[in-house]
Tab-separated table of C-alpha atoms in Angstrom:
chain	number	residue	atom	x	y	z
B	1	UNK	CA	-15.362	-24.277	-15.221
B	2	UNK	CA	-18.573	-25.775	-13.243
B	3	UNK	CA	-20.986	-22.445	-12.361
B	4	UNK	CA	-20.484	-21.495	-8.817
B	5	UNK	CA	-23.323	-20.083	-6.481
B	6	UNK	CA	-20.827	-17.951	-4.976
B	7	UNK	CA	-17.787	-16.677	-7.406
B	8	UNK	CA	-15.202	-14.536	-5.808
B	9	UNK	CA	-11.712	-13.305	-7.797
B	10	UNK	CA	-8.881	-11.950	-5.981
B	11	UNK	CA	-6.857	-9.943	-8.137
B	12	UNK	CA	-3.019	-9.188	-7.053
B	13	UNK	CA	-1.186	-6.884	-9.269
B	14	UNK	CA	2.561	-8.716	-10.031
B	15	UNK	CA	5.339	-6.650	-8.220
B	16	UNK	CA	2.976	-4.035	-8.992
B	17	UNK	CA	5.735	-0.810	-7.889
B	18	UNK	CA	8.596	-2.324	-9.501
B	19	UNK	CA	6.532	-3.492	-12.353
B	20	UNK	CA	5.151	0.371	-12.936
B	21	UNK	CA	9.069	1.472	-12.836
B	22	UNK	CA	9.737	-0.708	-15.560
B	23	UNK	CA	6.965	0.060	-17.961
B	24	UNK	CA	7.735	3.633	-17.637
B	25	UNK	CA	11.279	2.730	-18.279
B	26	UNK	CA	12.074	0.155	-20.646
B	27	UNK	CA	16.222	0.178	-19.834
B	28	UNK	CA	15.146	-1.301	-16.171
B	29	UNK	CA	13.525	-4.396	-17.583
B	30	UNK	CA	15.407	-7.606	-16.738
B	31	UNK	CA	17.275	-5.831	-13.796
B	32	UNK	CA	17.167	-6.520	-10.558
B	33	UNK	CA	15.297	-3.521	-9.158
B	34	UNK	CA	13.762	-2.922	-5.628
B	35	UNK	CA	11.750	0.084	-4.285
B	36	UNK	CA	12.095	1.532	-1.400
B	37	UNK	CA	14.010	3.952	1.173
B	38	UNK	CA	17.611	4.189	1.458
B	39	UNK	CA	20.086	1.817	3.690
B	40	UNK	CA	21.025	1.606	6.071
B	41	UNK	CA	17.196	1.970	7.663
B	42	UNK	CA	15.282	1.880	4.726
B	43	UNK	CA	13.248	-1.063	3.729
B	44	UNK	CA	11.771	-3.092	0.548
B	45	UNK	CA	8.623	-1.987	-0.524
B	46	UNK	CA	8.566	-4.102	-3.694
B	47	UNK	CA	11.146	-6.901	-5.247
B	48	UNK	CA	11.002	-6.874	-9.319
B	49	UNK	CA	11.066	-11.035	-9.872
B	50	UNK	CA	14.634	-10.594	-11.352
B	51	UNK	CA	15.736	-9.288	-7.701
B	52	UNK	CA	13.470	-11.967	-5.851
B	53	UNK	CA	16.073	-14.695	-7.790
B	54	UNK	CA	17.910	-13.381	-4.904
B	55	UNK	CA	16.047	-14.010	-2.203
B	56	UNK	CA	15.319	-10.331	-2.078
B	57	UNK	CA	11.250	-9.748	-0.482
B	58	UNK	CA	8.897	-6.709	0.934
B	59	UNK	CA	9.698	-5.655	3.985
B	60	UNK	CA	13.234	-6.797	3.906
B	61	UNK	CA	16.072	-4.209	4.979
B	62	UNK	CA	17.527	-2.273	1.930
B	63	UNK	CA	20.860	-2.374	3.069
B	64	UNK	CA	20.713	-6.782	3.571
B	65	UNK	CA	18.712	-6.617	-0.181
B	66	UNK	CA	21.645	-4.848	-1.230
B	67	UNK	CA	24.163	-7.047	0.136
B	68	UNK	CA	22.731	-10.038	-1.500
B	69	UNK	CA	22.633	-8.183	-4.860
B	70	UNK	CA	25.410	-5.767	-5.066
B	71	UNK	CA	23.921	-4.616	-8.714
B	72	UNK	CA	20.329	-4.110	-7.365
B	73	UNK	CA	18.806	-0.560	-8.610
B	74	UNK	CA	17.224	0.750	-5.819
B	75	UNK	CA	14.257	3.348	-6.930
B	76	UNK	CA	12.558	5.756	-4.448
B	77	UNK	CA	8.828	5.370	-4.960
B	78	UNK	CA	6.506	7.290	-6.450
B	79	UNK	CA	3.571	6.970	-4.537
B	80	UNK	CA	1.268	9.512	-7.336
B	81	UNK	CA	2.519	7.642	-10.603
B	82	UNK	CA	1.016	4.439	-8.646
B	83	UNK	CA	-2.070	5.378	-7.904
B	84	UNK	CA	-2.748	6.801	-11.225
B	85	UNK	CA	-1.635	3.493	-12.922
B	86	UNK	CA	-3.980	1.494	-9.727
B	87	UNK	CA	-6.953	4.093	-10.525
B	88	UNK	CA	-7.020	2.764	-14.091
B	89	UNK	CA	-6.524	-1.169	-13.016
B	90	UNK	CA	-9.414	-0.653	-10.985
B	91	UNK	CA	-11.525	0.814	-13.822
B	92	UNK	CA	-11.259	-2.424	-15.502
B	93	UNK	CA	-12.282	-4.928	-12.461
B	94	UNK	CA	-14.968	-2.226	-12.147
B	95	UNK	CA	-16.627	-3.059	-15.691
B	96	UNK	CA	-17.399	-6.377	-14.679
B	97	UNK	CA	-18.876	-6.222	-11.133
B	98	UNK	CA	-19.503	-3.069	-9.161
B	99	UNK	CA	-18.382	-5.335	-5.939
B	100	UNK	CA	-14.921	-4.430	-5.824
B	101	UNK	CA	-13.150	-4.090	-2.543
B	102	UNK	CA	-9.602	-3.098	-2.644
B	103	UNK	CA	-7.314	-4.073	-0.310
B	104	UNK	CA	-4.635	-1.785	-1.359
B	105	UNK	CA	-3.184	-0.025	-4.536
B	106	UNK	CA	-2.560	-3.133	-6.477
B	107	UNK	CA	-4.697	-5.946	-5.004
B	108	UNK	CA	-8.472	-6.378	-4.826
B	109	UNK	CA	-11.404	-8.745	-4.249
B	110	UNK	CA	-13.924	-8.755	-7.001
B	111	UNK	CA	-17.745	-10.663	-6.213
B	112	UNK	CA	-18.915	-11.796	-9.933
B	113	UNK	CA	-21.397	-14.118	-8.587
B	114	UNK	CA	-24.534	-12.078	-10.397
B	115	UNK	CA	-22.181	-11.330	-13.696
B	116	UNK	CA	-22.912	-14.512	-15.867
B	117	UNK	CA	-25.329	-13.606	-17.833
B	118	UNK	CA	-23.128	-10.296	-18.917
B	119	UNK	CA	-19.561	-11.365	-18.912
B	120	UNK	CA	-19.650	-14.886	-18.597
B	121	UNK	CA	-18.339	-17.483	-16.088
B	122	UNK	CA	-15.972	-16.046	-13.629
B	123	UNK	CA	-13.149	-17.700	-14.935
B	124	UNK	CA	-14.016	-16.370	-18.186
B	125	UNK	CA	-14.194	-13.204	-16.416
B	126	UNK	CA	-10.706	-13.596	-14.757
B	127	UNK	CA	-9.372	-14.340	-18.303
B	128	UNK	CA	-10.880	-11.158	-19.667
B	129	UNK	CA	-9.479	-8.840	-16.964
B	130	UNK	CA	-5.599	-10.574	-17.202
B	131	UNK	CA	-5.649	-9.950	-21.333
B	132	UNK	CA	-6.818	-6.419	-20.256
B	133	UNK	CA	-4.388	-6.157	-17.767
B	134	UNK	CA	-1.717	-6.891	-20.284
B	135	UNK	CA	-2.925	-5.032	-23.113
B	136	UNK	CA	-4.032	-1.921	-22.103
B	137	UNK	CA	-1.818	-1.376	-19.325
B	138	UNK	CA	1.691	-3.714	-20.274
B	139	UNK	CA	1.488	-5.222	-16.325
B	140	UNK	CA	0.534	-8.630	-15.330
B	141	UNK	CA	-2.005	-9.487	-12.596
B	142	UNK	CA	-2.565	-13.305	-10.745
B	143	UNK	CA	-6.064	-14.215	-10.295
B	144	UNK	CA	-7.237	-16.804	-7.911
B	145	UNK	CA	-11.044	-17.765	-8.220
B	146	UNK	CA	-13.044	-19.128	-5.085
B	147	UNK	CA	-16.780	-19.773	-3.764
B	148	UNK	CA	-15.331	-17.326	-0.685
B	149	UNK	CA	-12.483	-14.746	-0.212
B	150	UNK	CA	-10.355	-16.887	1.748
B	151	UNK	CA	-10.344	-19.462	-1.041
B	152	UNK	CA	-9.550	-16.794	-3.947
B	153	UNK	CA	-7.172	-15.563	-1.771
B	154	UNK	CA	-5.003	-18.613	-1.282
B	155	UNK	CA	-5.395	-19.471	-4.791
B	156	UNK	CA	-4.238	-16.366	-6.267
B	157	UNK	CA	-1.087	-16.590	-3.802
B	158	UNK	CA	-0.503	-19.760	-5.114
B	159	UNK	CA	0.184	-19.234	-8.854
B	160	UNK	CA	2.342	-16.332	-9.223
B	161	UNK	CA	3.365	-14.733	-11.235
B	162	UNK	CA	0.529	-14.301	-13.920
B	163	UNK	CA	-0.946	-16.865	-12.683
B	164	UNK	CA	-4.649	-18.008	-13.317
B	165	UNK	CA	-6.291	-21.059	-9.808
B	166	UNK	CA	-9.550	-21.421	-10.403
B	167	UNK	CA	-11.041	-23.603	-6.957
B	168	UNK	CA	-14.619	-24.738	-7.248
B	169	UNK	CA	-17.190	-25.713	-4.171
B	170	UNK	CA	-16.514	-29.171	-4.801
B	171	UNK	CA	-13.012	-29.181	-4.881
B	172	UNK	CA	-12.477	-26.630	-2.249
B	173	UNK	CA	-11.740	-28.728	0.806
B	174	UNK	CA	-9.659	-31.138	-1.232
B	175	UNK	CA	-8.061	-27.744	-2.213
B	176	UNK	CA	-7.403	-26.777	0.869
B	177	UNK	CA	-7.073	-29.768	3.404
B	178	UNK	CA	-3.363	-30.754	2.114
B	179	UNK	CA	-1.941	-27.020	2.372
B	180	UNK	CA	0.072	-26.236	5.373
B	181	UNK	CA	-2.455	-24.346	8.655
B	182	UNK	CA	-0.057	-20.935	8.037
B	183	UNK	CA	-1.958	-20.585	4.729
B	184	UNK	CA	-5.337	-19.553	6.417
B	185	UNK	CA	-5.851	-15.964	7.958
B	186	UNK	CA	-5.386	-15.398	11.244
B	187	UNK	CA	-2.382	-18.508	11.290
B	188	UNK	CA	1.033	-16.254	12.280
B	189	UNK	CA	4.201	-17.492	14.062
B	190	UNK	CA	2.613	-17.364	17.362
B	191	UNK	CA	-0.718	-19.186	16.219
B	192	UNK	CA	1.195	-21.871	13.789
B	193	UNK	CA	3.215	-22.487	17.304
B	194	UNK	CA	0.666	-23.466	19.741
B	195	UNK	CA	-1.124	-25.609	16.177
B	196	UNK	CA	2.200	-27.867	15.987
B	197	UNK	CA	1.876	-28.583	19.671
B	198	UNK	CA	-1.943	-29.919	19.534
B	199	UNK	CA	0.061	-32.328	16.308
B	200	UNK	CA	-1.695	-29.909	13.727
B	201	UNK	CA	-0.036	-28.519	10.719
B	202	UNK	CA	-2.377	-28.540	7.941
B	203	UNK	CA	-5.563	-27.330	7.370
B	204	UNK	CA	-7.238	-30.805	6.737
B	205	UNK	CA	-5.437	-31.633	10.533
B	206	UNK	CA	-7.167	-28.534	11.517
B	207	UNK	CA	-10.474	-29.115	9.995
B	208	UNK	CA	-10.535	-32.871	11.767
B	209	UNK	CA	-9.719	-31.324	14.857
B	210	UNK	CA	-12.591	-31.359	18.141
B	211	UNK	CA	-13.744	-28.146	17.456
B	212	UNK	CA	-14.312	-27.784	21.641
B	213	UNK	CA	-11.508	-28.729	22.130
B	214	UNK	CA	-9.785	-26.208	19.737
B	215	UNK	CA	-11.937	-23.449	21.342
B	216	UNK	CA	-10.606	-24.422	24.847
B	217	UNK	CA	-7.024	-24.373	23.754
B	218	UNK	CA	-7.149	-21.523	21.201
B	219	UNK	CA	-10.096	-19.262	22.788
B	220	UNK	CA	-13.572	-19.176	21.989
B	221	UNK	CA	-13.088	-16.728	18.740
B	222	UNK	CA	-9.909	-17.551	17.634
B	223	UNK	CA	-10.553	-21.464	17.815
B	224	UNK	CA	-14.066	-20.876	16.660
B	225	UNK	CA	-12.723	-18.885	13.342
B	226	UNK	CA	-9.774	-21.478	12.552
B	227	UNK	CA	-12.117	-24.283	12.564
B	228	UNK	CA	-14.556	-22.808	10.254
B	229	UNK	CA	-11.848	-21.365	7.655
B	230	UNK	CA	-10.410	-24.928	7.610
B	231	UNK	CA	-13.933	-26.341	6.816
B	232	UNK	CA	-14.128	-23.559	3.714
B	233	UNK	CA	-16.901	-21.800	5.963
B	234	UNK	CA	-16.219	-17.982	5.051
B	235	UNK	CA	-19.161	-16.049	4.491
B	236	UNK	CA	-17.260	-12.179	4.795
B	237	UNK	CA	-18.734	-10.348	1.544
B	238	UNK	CA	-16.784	-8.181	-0.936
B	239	UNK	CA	-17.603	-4.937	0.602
B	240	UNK	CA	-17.049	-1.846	-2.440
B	241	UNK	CA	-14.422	0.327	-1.130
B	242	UNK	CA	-15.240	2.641	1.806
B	243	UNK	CA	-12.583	5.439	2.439
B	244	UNK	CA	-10.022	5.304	4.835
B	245	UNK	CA	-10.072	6.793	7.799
B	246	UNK	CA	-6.651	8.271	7.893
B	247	UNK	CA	-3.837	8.562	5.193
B	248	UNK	CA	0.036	9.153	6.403
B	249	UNK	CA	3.741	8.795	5.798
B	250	UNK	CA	6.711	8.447	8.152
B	251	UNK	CA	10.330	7.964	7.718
B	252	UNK	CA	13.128	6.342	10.132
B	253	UNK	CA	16.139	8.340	9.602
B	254	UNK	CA	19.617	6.755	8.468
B	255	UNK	CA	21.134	8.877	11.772
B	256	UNK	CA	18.968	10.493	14.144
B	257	UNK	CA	18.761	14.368	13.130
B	258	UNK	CA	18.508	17.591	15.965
B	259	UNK	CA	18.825	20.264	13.485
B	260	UNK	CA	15.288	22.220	13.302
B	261	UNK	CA	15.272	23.184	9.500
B	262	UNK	CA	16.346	19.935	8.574
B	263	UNK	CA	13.376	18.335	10.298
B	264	UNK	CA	11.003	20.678	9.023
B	265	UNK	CA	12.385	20.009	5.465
B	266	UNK	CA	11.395	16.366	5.982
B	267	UNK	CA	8.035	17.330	7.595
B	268	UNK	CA	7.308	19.072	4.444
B	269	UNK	CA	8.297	16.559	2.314
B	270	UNK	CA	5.879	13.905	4.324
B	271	UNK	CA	2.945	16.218	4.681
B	272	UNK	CA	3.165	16.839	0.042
B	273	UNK	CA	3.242	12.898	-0.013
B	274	UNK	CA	0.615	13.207	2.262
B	275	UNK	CA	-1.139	15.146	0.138
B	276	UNK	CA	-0.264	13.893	-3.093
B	277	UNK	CA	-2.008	10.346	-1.736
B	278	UNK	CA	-5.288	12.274	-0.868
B	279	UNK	CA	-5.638	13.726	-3.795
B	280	UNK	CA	-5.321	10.092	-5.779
B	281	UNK	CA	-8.173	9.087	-3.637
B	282	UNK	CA	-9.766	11.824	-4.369
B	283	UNK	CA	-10.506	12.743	-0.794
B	284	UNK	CA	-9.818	15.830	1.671
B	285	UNK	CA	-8.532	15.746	5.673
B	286	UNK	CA	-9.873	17.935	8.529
B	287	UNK	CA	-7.374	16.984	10.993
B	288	UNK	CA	-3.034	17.170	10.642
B	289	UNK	CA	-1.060	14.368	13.288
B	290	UNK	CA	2.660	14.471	13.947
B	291	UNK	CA	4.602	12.013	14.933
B	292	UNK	CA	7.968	11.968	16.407
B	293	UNK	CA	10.114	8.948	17.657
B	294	UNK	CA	13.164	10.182	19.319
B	295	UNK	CA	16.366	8.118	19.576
B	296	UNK	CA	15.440	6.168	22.426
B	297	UNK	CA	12.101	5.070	20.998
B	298	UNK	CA	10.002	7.648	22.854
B	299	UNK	CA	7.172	8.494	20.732
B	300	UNK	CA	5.262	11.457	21.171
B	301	UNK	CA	2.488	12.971	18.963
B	302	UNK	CA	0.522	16.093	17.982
B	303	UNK	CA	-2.628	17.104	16.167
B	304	UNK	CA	-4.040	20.358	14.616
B	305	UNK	CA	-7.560	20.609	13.228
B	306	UNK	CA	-7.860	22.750	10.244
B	307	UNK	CA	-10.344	25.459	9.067
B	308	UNK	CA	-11.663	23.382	6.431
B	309	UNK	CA	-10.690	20.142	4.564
B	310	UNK	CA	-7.905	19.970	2.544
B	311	UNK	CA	-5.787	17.714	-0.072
B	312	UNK	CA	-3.650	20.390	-0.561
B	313	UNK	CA	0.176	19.603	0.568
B	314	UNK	CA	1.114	22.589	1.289
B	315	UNK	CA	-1.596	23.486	4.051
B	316	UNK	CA	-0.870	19.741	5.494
B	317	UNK	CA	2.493	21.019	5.513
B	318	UNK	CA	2.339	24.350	7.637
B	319	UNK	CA	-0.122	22.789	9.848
B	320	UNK	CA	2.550	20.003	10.708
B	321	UNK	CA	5.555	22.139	10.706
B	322	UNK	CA	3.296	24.552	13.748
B	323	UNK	CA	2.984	21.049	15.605
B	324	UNK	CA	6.541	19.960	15.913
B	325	UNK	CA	8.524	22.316	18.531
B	326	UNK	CA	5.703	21.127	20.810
B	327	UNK	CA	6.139	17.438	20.004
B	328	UNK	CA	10.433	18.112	20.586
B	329	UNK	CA	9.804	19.782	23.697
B	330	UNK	CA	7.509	16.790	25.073
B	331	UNK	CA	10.533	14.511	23.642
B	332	UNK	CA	13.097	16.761	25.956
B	333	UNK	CA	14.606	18.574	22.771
B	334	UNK	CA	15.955	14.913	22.273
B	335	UNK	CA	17.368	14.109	18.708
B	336	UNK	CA	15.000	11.982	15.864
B	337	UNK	CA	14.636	9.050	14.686
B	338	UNK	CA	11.480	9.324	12.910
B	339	UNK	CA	8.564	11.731	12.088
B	340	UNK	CA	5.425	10.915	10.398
B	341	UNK	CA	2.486	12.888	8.976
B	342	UNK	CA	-0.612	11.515	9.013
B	343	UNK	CA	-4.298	13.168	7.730
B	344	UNK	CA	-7.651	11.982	9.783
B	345	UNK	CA	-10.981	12.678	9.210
B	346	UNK	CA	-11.233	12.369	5.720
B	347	UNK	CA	-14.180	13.338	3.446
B	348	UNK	CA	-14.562	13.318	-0.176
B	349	UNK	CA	-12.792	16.283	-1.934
B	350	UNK	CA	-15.718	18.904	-2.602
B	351	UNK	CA	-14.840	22.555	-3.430
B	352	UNK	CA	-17.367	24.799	-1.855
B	353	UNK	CA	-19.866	26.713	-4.271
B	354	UNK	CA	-19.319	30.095	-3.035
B	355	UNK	CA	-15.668	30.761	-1.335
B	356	UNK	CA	-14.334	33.661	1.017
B	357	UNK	CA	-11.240	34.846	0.025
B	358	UNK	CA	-9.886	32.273	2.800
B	359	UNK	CA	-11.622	29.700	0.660
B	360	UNK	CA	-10.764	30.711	-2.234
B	361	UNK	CA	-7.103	30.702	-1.666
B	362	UNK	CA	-7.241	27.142	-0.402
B	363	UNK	CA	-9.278	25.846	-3.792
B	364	UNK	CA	-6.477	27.527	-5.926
B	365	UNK	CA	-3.705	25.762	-3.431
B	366	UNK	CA	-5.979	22.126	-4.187
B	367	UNK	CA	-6.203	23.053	-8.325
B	368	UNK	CA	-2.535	23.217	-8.417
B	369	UNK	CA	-1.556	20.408	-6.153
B	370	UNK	CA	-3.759	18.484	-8.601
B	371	UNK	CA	-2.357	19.934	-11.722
B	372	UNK	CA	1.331	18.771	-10.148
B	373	UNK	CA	0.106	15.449	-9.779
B	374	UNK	CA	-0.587	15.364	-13.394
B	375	UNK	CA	3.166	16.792	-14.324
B	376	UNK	CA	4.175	14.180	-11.785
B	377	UNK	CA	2.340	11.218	-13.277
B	378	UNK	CA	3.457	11.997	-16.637
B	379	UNK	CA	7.163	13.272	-16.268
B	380	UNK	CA	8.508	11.527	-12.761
B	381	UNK	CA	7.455	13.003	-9.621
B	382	UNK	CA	10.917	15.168	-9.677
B	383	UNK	CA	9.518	16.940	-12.369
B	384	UNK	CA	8.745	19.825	-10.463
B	385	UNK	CA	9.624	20.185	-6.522
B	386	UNK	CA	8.942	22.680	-3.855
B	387	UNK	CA	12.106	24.525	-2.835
B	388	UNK	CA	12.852	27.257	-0.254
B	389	UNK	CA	14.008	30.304	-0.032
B	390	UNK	CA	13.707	32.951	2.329
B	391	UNK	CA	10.504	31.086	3.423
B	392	UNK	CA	8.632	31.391	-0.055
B	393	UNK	CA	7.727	28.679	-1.661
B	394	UNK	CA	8.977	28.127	-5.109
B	395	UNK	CA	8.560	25.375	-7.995
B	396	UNK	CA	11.825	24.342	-9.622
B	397	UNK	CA	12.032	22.243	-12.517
B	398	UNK	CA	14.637	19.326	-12.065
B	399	UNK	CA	15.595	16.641	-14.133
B	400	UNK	CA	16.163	12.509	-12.874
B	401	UNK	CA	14.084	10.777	-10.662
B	402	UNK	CA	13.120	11.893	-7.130
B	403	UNK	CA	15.210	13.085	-4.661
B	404	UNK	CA	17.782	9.813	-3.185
B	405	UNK	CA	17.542	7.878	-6.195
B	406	UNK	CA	20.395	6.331	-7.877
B	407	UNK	CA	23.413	8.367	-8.752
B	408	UNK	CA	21.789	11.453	-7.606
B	409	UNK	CA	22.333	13.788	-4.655
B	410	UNK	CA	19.446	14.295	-2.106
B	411	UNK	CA	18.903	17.777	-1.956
B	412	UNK	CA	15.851	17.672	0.785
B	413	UNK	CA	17.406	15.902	3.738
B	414	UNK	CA	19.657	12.660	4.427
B	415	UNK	CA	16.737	11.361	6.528
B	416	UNK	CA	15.591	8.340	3.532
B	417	UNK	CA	12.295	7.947	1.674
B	418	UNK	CA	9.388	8.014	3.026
B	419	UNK	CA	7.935	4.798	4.522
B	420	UNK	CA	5.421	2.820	2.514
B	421	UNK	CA	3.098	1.918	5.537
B	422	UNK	CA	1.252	-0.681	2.859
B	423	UNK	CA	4.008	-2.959	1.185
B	424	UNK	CA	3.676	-3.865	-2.142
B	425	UNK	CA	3.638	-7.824	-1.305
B	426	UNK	CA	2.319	-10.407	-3.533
């Protein structure tokens, strides 16, 4: 490959959920498995490439996936097992640039424009991190390889599965110009709409465009933005991750549910997901929202700002459970659809050098999420769950996978899996 001034990778894990499930179990490879929440409400999250034969996609319905494949195994996901598995992908794109901006759990820009003289070219680079890939973790991972992100973008989405585009600066518009105007961010259904009436459906159409005229038909910064991307102008840098600013969980219900305990069950169960996901990140909340969608798509939420910040679940948990009679009496006592727990003002986990007894109590809750995690990670996150009893909290060993897989009874609540707000697309 020719040396590029500017040499971006855009790594995309391969079916990167369904991929995890079948490492960890070797019976589920070749089988068309999807996971996700249960029909008739739940949805996708990620398509194994034997169940995409079927047409099957993120985001799809579970109960239409499971239509077209009546033999499709359907696993709930385990949101800790992945992040453990995308902490240690991201240690190995991190040993060959310290740009890394990831865009999710699985996918990830990488800038190796100053890394020649260390690693090599960046396609010698991308190389490197695929055999990695494979041979320290068993997953696969498409790299596309650009002078911008928009290029290494559109590459990598182009040659999948384990797929390796390299696009250099002199090839780029010849790259791009025949590829059809949806391709370039920014182009939905809407926006590809109004292109096909002005006669323009590629990017090369695009790019030959008058750009005032574009701006007059599109707007200034819309028009503005699609005429540059279709001339390869993208100067965005690859900004090294920044934490979120919020971290949550929801769930649409299979039937909307009125019965109090059963709500706060599924509360609970959001808020420990909730938790489980800070805690992968590494990262603490101040501030507990609930949500709650009633039947007729009112939504109405709550927040509660905590005495210190937390990862533990538990503590997300009570905080939420306290906010929901108020959200059901805004709602008119009205029946569910959906709750959802989201954590806010986030800060890097830190445990205080000298604790109350308040404190103290709230480090030990933290130390033991984390050490579930681990159990979680290594055994299935079913391993060990939080049941009830007379209001105390106790840990119960369990065997099988969590709670609504396949073949096994859900013993938290008939209200589905918890929604994956970021799908596992690629």
């Amino acid at each position: 490959m020719r040396d590029m001034a500017r040499a971006i990778l855009h790594a995309d894990m391969d079916a990167f959920f369904a991929a995890v499930e079948q490492h960890d179990d070797p019976s589920l490879r070749g089988k068309p498995l999807v996971v996700g929440g249960e029909a008739p409400r739940g949805v996708v999250a990620a398509a194994s490439y034997e169940a995409r034969v079927y047409g099957i996609h993120s985001a799809m319905p579970m109960i239409r996936a499971q239509q077209r494949c009546p033999e499709l195994v359907r696993l709930s996901p385990r949101m800790a097992r992945y992040a453990e598995v995308s902490r240690q992908v991201f240690a190995i794109f991190r040993s060959y640039s310290p740009l890394v901006e990831g865009l999710s759990l699985d996918e990830a820009f990488i800038d190796c424009s100053a890394s020649g003289r260390l690693h090599g070219s960046a396609e010698e680079i991308a190389k490197e991190i695929k055999r990695r890939v494979r041979e320290e973790l068993s997953l696969v991972v498409s790299i596309g390889v650009g002078p911008n992100k928009m290029v290494a973008k559109i590459a990598s989405d182009l040659d999948k599965p384990d797929g390796l585009l390299v696009v250099c600066a002199d090839e780029m518009l010849a790259f791009l110009h025949p590829l059809p105007a949806r391709r370039l961010f920014g182009v939905g259904k809407v926006t590809e709409r109004k292109l096909a009436a002005l006669g323009i459906r590629t990017v090369g159409e695009l790019a030959a465009y008058p750009r005032q005229t574009l701006l007059s038909r599109l707007g200034k910064r819309v028009g503005a933005h699609l005429h540059d991307l279709a001339r390869g102008v993208d100067d965005r840098p690859v900004v090294p991750d920044a934490p979120p600013k919020s971290l949550g969980a929801e769930d649409t219900f299979t039937r909307d549910i009125d019965d109090d305990q059963e709500l706060r069950q599924i509360v609970r169960r959001q808020a420990e997901l909730v938790g489980e996901r800070l805690r992968a990140r590494e990262l603490a909340a101040k501030v507990v929202v609930l949500k709650a969608k009633s039947g007729d798509h009112r939504v109405k939420t709550r927040r509660k700002r905590l005495q210190r910040p937390t990862s533990d679940g538990v503590v997300l948990a009570r905080a939420a459970i306290t906010l929901l009679p108020s959200a059901r009496r805004a709602l008119g006592g009205a029946a569910l659809r959906l709750t959802g727990v989201t954590a806010s003002e986030l800060s890097a986990h830190e445990t205080p050098k000298q604790l109350s007894f308040d404190e103290a109590q709230h480090a030990q809750g933290d130390a033991l999420a984390r050490t579930l995690d681990a159990i979680a990670g290594r055994f299935g996150a079913a391993a060990l769950q939080r049941g009830v009893q007379s209001g105390d909290n106790l840990l119960r060993r369990r065997d099988g996978r969590a709670s609504g897989g396949p073949g096994e009874e859900n013993e938290t609540c008939q209200g589905g899996e918890p929604r994956i707000v970021a799908l596992d697309e690629d």
